[in-house]
mmCIF file of C-alpha atoms in Angstrom:
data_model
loop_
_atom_site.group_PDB
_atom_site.id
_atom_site.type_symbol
_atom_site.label_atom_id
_atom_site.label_comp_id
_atom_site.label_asym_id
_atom_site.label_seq_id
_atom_site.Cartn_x
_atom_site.Cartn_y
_atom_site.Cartn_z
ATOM 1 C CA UNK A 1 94.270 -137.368 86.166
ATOM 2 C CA UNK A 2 95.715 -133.397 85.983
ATOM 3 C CA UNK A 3 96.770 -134.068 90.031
ATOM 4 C CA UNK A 4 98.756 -137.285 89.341
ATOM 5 C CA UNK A 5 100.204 -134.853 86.296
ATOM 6 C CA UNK A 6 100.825 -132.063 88.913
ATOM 7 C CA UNK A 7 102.492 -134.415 91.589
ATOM 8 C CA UNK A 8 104.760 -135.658 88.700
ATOM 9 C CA UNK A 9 105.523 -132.717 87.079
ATOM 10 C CA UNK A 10 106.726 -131.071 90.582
ATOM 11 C CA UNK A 11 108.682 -133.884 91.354
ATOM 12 C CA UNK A 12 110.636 -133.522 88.198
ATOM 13 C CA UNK A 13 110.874 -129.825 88.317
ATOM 14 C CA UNK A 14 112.246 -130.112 92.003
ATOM 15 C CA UNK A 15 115.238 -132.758 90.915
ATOM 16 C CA UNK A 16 115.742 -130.505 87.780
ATOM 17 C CA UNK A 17 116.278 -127.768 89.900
ATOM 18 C CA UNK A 18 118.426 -129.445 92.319
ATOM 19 C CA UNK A 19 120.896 -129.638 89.642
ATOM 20 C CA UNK A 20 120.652 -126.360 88.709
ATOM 21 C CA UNK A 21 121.223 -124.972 91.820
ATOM 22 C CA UNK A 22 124.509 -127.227 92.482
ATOM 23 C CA UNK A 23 125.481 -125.854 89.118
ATOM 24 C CA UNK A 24 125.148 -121.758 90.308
ATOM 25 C CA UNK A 25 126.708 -122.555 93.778
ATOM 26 C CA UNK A 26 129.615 -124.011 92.028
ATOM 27 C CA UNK A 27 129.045 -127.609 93.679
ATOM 28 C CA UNK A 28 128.550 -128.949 89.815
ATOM 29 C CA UNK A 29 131.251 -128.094 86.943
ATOM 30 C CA UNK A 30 129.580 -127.912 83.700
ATOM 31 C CA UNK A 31 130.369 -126.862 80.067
ATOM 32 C CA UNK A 32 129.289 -123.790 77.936
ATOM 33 C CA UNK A 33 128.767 -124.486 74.520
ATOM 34 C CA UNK A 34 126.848 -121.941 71.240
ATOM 35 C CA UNK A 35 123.554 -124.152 69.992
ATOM 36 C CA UNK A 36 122.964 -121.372 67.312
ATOM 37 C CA UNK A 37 125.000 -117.407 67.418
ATOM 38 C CA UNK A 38 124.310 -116.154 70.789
ATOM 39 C CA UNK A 39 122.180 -118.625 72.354
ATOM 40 C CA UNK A 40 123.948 -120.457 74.854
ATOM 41 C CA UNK A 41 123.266 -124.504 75.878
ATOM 42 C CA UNK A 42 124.887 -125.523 79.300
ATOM 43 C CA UNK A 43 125.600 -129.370 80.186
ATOM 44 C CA UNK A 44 122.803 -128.894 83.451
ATOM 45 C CA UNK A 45 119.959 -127.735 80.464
ATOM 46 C CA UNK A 46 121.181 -131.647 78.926
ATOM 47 C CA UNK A 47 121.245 -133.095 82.450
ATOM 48 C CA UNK A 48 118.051 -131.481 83.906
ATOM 49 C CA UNK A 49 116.304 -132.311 80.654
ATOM 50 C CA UNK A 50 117.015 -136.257 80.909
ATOM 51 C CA UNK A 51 116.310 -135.939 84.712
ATOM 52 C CA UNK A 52 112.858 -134.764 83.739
ATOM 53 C CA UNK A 53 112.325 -137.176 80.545
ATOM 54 C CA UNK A 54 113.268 -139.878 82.703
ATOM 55 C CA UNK A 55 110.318 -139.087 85.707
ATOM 56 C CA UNK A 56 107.812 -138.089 83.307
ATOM 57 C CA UNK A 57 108.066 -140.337 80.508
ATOM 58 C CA UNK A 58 107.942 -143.895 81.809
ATOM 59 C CA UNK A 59 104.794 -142.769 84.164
ATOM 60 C CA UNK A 60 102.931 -140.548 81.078
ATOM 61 C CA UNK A 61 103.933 -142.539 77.347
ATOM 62 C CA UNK A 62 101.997 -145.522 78.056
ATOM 63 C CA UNK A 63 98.946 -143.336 78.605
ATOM 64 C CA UNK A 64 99.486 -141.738 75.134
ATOM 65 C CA UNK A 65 101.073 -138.459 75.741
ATOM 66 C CA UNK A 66 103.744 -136.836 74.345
ATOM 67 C CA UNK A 67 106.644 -134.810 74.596
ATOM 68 C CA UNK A 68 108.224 -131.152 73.195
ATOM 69 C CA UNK A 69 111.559 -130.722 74.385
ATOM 70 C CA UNK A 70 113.845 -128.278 74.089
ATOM 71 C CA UNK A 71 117.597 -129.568 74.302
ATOM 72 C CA UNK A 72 116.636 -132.631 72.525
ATOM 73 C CA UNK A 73 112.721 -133.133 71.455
ATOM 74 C CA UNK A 74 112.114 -129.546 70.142
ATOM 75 C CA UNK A 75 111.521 -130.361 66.557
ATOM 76 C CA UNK A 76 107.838 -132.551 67.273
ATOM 77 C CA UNK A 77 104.826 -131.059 66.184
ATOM 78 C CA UNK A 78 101.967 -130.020 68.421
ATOM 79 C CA UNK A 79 98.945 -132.079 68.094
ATOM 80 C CA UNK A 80 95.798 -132.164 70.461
ATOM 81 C CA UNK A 81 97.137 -135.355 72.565
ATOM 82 C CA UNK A 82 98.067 -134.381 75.916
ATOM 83 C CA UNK A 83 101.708 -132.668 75.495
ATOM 84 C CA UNK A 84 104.483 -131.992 77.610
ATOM 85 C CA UNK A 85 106.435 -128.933 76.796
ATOM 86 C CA UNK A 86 109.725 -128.927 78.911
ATOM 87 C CA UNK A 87 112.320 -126.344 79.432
ATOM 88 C CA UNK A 88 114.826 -127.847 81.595
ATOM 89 C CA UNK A 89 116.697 -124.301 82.468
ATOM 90 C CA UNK A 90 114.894 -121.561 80.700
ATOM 91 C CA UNK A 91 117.137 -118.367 81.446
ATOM 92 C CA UNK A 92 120.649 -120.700 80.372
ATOM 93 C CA UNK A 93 122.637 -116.948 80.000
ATOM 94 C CA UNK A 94 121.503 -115.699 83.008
ATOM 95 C CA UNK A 95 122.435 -118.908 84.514
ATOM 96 C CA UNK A 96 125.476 -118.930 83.233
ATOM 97 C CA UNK A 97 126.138 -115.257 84.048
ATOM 98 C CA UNK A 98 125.085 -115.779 88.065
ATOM 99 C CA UNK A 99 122.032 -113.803 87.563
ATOM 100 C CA UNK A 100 119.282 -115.464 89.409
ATOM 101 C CA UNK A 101 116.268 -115.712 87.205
ATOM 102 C CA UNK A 102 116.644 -119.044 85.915
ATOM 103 C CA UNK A 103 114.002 -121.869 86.423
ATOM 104 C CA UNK A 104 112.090 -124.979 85.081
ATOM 105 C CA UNK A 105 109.560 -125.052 83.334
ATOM 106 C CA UNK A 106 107.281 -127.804 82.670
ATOM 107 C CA UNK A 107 103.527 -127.486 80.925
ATOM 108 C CA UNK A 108 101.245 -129.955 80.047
ATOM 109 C CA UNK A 109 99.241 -129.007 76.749
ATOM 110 C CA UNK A 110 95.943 -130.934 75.739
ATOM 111 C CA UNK A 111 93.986 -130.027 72.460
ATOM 112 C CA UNK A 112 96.404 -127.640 72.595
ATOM 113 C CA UNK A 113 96.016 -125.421 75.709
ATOM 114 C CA UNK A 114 97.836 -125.640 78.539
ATOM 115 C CA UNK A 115 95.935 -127.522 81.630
ATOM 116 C CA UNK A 116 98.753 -127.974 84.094
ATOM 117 C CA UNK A 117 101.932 -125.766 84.715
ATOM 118 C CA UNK A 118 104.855 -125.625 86.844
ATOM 119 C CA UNK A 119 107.605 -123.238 87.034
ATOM 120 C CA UNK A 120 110.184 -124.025 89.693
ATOM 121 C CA UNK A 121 113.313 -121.355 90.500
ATOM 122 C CA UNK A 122 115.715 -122.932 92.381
ATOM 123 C CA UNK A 123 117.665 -119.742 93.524
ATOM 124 C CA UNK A 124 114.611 -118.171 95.158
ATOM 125 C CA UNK A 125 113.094 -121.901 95.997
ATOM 126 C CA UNK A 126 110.092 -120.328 94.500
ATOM 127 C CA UNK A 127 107.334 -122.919 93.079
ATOM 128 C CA UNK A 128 104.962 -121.789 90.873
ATOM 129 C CA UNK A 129 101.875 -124.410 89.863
ATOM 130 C CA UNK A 130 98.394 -123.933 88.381
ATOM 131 C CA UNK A 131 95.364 -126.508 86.975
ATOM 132 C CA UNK A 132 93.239 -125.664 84.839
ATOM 133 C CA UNK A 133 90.327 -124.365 87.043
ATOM 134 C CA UNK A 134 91.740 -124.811 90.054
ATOM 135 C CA UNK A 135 93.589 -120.977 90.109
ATOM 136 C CA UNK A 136 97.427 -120.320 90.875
ATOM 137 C CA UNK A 137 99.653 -120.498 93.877
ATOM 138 C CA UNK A 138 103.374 -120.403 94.626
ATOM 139 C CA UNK A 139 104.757 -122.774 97.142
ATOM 140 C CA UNK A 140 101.110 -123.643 97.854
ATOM 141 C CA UNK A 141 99.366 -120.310 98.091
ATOM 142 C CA UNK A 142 97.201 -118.810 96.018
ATOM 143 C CA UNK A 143 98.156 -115.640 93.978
ATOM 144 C CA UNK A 144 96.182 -113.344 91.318
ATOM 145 C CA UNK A 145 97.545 -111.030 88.766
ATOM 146 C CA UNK A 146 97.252 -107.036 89.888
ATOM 147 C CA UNK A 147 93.995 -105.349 89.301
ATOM 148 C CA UNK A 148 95.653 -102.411 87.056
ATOM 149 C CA UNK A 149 93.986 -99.714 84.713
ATOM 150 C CA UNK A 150 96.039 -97.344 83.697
ATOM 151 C CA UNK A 151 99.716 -97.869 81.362
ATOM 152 C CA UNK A 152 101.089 -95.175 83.823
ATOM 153 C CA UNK A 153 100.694 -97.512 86.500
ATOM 154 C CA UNK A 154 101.799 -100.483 85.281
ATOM 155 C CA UNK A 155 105.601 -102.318 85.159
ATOM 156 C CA UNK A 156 105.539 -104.408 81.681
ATOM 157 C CA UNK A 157 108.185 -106.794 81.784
ATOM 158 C CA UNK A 158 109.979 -107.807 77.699
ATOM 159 C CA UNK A 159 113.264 -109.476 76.950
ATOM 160 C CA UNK A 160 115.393 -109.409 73.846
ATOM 161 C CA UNK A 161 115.817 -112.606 71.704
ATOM 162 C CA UNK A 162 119.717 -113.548 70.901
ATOM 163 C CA UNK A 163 118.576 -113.327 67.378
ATOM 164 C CA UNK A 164 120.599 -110.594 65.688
ATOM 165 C CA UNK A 165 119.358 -110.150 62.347
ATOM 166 C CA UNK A 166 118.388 -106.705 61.058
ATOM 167 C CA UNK A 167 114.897 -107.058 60.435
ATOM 168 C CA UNK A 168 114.454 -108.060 64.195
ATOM 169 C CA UNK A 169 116.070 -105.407 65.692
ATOM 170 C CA UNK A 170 114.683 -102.990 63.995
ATOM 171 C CA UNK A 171 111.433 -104.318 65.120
ATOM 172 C CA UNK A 172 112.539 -104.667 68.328
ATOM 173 C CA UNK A 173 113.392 -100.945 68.655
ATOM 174 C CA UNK A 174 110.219 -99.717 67.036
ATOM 175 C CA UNK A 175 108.380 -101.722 69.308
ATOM 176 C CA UNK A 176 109.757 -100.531 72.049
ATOM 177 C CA UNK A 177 109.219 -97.117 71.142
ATOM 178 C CA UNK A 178 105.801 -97.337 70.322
ATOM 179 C CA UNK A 179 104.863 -98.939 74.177
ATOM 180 C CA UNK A 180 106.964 -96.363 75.724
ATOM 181 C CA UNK A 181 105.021 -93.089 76.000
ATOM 182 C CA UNK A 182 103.161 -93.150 79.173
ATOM 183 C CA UNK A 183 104.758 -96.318 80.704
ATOM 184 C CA UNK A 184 105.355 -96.744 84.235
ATOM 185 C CA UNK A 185 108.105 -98.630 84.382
ATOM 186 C CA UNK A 186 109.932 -101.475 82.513
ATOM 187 C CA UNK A 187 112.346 -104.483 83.315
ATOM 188 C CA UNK A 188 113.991 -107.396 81.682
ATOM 189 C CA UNK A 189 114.203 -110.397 83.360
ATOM 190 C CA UNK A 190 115.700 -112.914 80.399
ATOM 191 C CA UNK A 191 113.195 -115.362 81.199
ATOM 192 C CA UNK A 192 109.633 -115.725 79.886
ATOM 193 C CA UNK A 193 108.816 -118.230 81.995
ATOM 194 C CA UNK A 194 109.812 -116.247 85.440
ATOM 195 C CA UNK A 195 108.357 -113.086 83.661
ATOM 196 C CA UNK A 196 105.320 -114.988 83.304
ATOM 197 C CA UNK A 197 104.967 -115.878 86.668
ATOM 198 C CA UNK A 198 106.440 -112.476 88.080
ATOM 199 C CA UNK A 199 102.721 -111.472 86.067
ATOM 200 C CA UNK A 200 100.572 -113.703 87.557
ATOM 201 C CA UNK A 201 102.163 -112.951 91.445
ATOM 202 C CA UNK A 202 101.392 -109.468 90.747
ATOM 203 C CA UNK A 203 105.253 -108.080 90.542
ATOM 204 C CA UNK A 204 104.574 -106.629 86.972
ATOM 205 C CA UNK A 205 101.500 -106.254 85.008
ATOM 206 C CA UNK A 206 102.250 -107.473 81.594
ATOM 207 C CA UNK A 207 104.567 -109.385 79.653
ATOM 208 C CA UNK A 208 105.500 -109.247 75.467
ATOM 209 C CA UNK A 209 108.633 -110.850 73.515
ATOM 210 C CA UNK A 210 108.850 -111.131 69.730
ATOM 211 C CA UNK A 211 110.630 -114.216 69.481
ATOM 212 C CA UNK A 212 111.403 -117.083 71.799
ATOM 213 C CA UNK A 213 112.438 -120.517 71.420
ATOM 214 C CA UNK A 214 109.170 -122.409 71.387
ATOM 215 C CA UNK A 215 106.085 -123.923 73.182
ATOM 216 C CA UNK A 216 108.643 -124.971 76.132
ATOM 217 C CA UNK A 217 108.666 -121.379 76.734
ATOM 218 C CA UNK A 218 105.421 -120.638 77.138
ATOM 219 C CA UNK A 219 103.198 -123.760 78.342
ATOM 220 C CA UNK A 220 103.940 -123.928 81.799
ATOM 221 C CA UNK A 221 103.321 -119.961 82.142
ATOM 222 C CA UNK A 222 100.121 -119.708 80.151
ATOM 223 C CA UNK A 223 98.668 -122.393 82.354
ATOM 224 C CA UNK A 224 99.684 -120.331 85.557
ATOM 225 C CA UNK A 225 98.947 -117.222 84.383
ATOM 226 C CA UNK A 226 95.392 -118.354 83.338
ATOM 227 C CA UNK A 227 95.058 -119.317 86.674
ATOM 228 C CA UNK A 228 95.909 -116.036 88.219
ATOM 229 C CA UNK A 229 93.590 -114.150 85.851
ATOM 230 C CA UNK A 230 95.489 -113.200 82.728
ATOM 231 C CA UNK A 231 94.734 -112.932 79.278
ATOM 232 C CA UNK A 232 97.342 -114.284 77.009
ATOM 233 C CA UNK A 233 97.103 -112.669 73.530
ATOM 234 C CA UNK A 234 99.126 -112.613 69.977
ATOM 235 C CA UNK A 235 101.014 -109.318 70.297
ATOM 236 C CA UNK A 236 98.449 -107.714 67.394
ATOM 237 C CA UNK A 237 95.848 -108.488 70.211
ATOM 238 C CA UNK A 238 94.586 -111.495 67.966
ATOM 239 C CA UNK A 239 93.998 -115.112 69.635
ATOM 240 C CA UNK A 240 97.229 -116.193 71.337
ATOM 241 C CA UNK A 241 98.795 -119.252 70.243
ATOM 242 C CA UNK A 242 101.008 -121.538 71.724
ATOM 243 C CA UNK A 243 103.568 -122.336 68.669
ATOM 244 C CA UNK A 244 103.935 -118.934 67.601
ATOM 245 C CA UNK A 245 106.765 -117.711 69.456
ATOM 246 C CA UNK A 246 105.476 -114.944 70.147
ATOM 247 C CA UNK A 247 103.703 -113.696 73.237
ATOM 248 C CA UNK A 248 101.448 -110.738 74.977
ATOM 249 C CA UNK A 249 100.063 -111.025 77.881
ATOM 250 C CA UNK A 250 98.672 -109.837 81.348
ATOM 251 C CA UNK A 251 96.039 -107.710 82.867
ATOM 252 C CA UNK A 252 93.480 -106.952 80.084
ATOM 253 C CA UNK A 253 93.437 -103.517 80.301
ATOM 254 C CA UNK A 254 97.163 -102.995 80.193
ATOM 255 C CA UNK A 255 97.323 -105.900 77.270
ATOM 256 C CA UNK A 256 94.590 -104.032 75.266
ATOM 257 C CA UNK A 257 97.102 -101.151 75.469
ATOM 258 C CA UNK A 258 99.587 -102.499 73.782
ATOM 259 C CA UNK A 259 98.401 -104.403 71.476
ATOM 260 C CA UNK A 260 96.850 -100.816 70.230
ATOM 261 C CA UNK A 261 100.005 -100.025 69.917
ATOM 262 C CA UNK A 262 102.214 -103.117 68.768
ATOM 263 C CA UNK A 263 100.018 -103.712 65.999
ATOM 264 C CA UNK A 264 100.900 -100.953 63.782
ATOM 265 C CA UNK A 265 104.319 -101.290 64.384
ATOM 266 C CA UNK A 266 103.981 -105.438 63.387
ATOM 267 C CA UNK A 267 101.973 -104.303 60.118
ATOM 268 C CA UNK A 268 104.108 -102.228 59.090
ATOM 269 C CA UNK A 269 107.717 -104.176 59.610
ATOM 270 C CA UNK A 270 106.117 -107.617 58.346
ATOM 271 C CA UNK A 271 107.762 -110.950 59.113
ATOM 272 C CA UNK A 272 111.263 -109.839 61.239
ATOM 273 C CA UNK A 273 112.640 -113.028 61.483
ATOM 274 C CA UNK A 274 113.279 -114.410 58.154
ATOM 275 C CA UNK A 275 117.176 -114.908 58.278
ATOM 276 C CA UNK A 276 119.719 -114.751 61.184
ATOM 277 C CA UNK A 277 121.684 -112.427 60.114
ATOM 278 C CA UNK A 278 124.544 -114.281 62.311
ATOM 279 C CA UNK A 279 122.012 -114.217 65.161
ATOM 280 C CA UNK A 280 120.132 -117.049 66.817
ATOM 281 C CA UNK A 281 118.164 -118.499 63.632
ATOM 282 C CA UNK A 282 114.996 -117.286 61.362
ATOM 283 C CA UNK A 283 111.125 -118.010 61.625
ATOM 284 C CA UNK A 284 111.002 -122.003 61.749
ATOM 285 C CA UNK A 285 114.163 -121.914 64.106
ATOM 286 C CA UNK A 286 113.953 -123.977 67.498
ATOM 287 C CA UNK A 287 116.278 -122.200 69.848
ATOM 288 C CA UNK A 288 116.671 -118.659 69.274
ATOM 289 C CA UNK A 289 115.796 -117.324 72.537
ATOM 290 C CA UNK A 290 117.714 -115.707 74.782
ATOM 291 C CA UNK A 291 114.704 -116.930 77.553
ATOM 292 C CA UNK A 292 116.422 -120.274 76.636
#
């Protein structure tokens, strides 16, 4: 039942949130600690995370599903049982930092695609939900990605993982050079779940990241931006995958764009996260996002 899912999956986003928000006003102290280099882990991601575990798991683990979380279930693999990927704060630096894109983000996955997301920003009180064939809305109103063309037109929102290792920035740069030319405009958000659902409101017009944390990342803002009619792509412009860390997506037009151009780049600099350099952690790493 995808609406008892939804109802649930607010509920827990909402109480999440609740704590985050005492946390940014000041109203709840909380600790700072390093998980891996740069990437930061708060005691609210911990706290949100169990508040969320503890809705969703009595009601959902009798019925068979799972769970992929990130502060303390990020290591299961993905199978095609219905799968809950949870990011309890995802945007823990700008959190930390008083910079107001921070949210939750909760996805359910089954046979591996994502069928019910919610995205929940507690500075902005902005809810973001979507089921599978049922289209998008925020705070209960429907919303559709922008109907753009032309590169020159569009804003393409990116952010920078915390990894640090050579290989990645270099790819980073080069990437970023060869999307450039032509582009309207471009903003980081440190978020790919809010940059996914800045997309499908129609505030930007694409989204790519070379590495993020994991499926928590993603779930909750593939499912919404589905809804909201976006393609979601690998950044070559290959089939888009859940588990790879990776991520391009949008309006197609603008998406086919770049992937003309990111794909030469990604042949050419091969596999850019294969050590961490004193960074946030290589290929099979968990948590080296700075969306975290």
């Amino acid at each position: 039942d995808l609406d008892e899912c939804l109802d649930a999956a607010i509920a827990a986003a909402k109480e999440a949130g609740a704590l985050i928000l005492a946390g940014a006003q000041g109203a709840l102290s909380f600790k700072v600690a390093s998980k891996v280099g740069l990437d930061l882990v708060t005691d609210v991601d911990h706290k949100a995370e169990e508040v969320i575990l503890g809705r969703l798991k009595p009601q959902f683990e009798p019925k068979g599903h799972l769970f992929i979380a990130e502060e303390s279930e990020s290591e299961h693999p993905l199978t095609d049982a219905p799968t809950w990927a949870v990011d309890p704060l995802d945007g823990t630096v700008n959190f930390c930092k008083g910079f107001p894109y921070s949210c939750v983000s909760i996805g359910l996955l089954h046979r591996r695609v994502a069928v019910v997301g919610v995205i929940y920003c507690p500075s902005s009180d902005e809810l973001y939900t979507a089921v599978e064939g049922r289209g998008a809305r925020l705070n209960g109103a429907r919303i559709r990605c922008n109907d753009v063309a032309r590169l020159e037109d569009a804003m393409v929102l990116t952010n920078i993982s915390a990894n640090r290792n050579a290989k990645f920035l270099d790819a980073t740069m080069r990437c970023f050079a060869a999307t450039m030319p032509g582009l309207g405009s471009v903003r980081s958000l440190g978020s790919a779940a809010m940059c996914m659902a800045y997309v499908a409101r129609g505030y930007a017009d694409a989204y790519w990241e070379l590495l993020v944390g994991g499926p928590w990342d993603f779930a909750a803002g593939e499912a919404i931006l589905r809804e909201a009619g976006g393609v979601l792509r690998a950044l070559d412009g290959g089939a888009y995958d859940v588990m790879s860390r990776r991520v391009l997506c949008g309006v197609a037009p603008v998406v086919d764009i770049l992937a003309s151009r990111l794909k030469p780049v990604l042949d050419e600099v091969g596999d850019y996260a294969d050590d961490d350099g004193g960074g946030a952690g290589g290929a099979g790493a968990a948590d080296a996002s700075a969306s975290s």
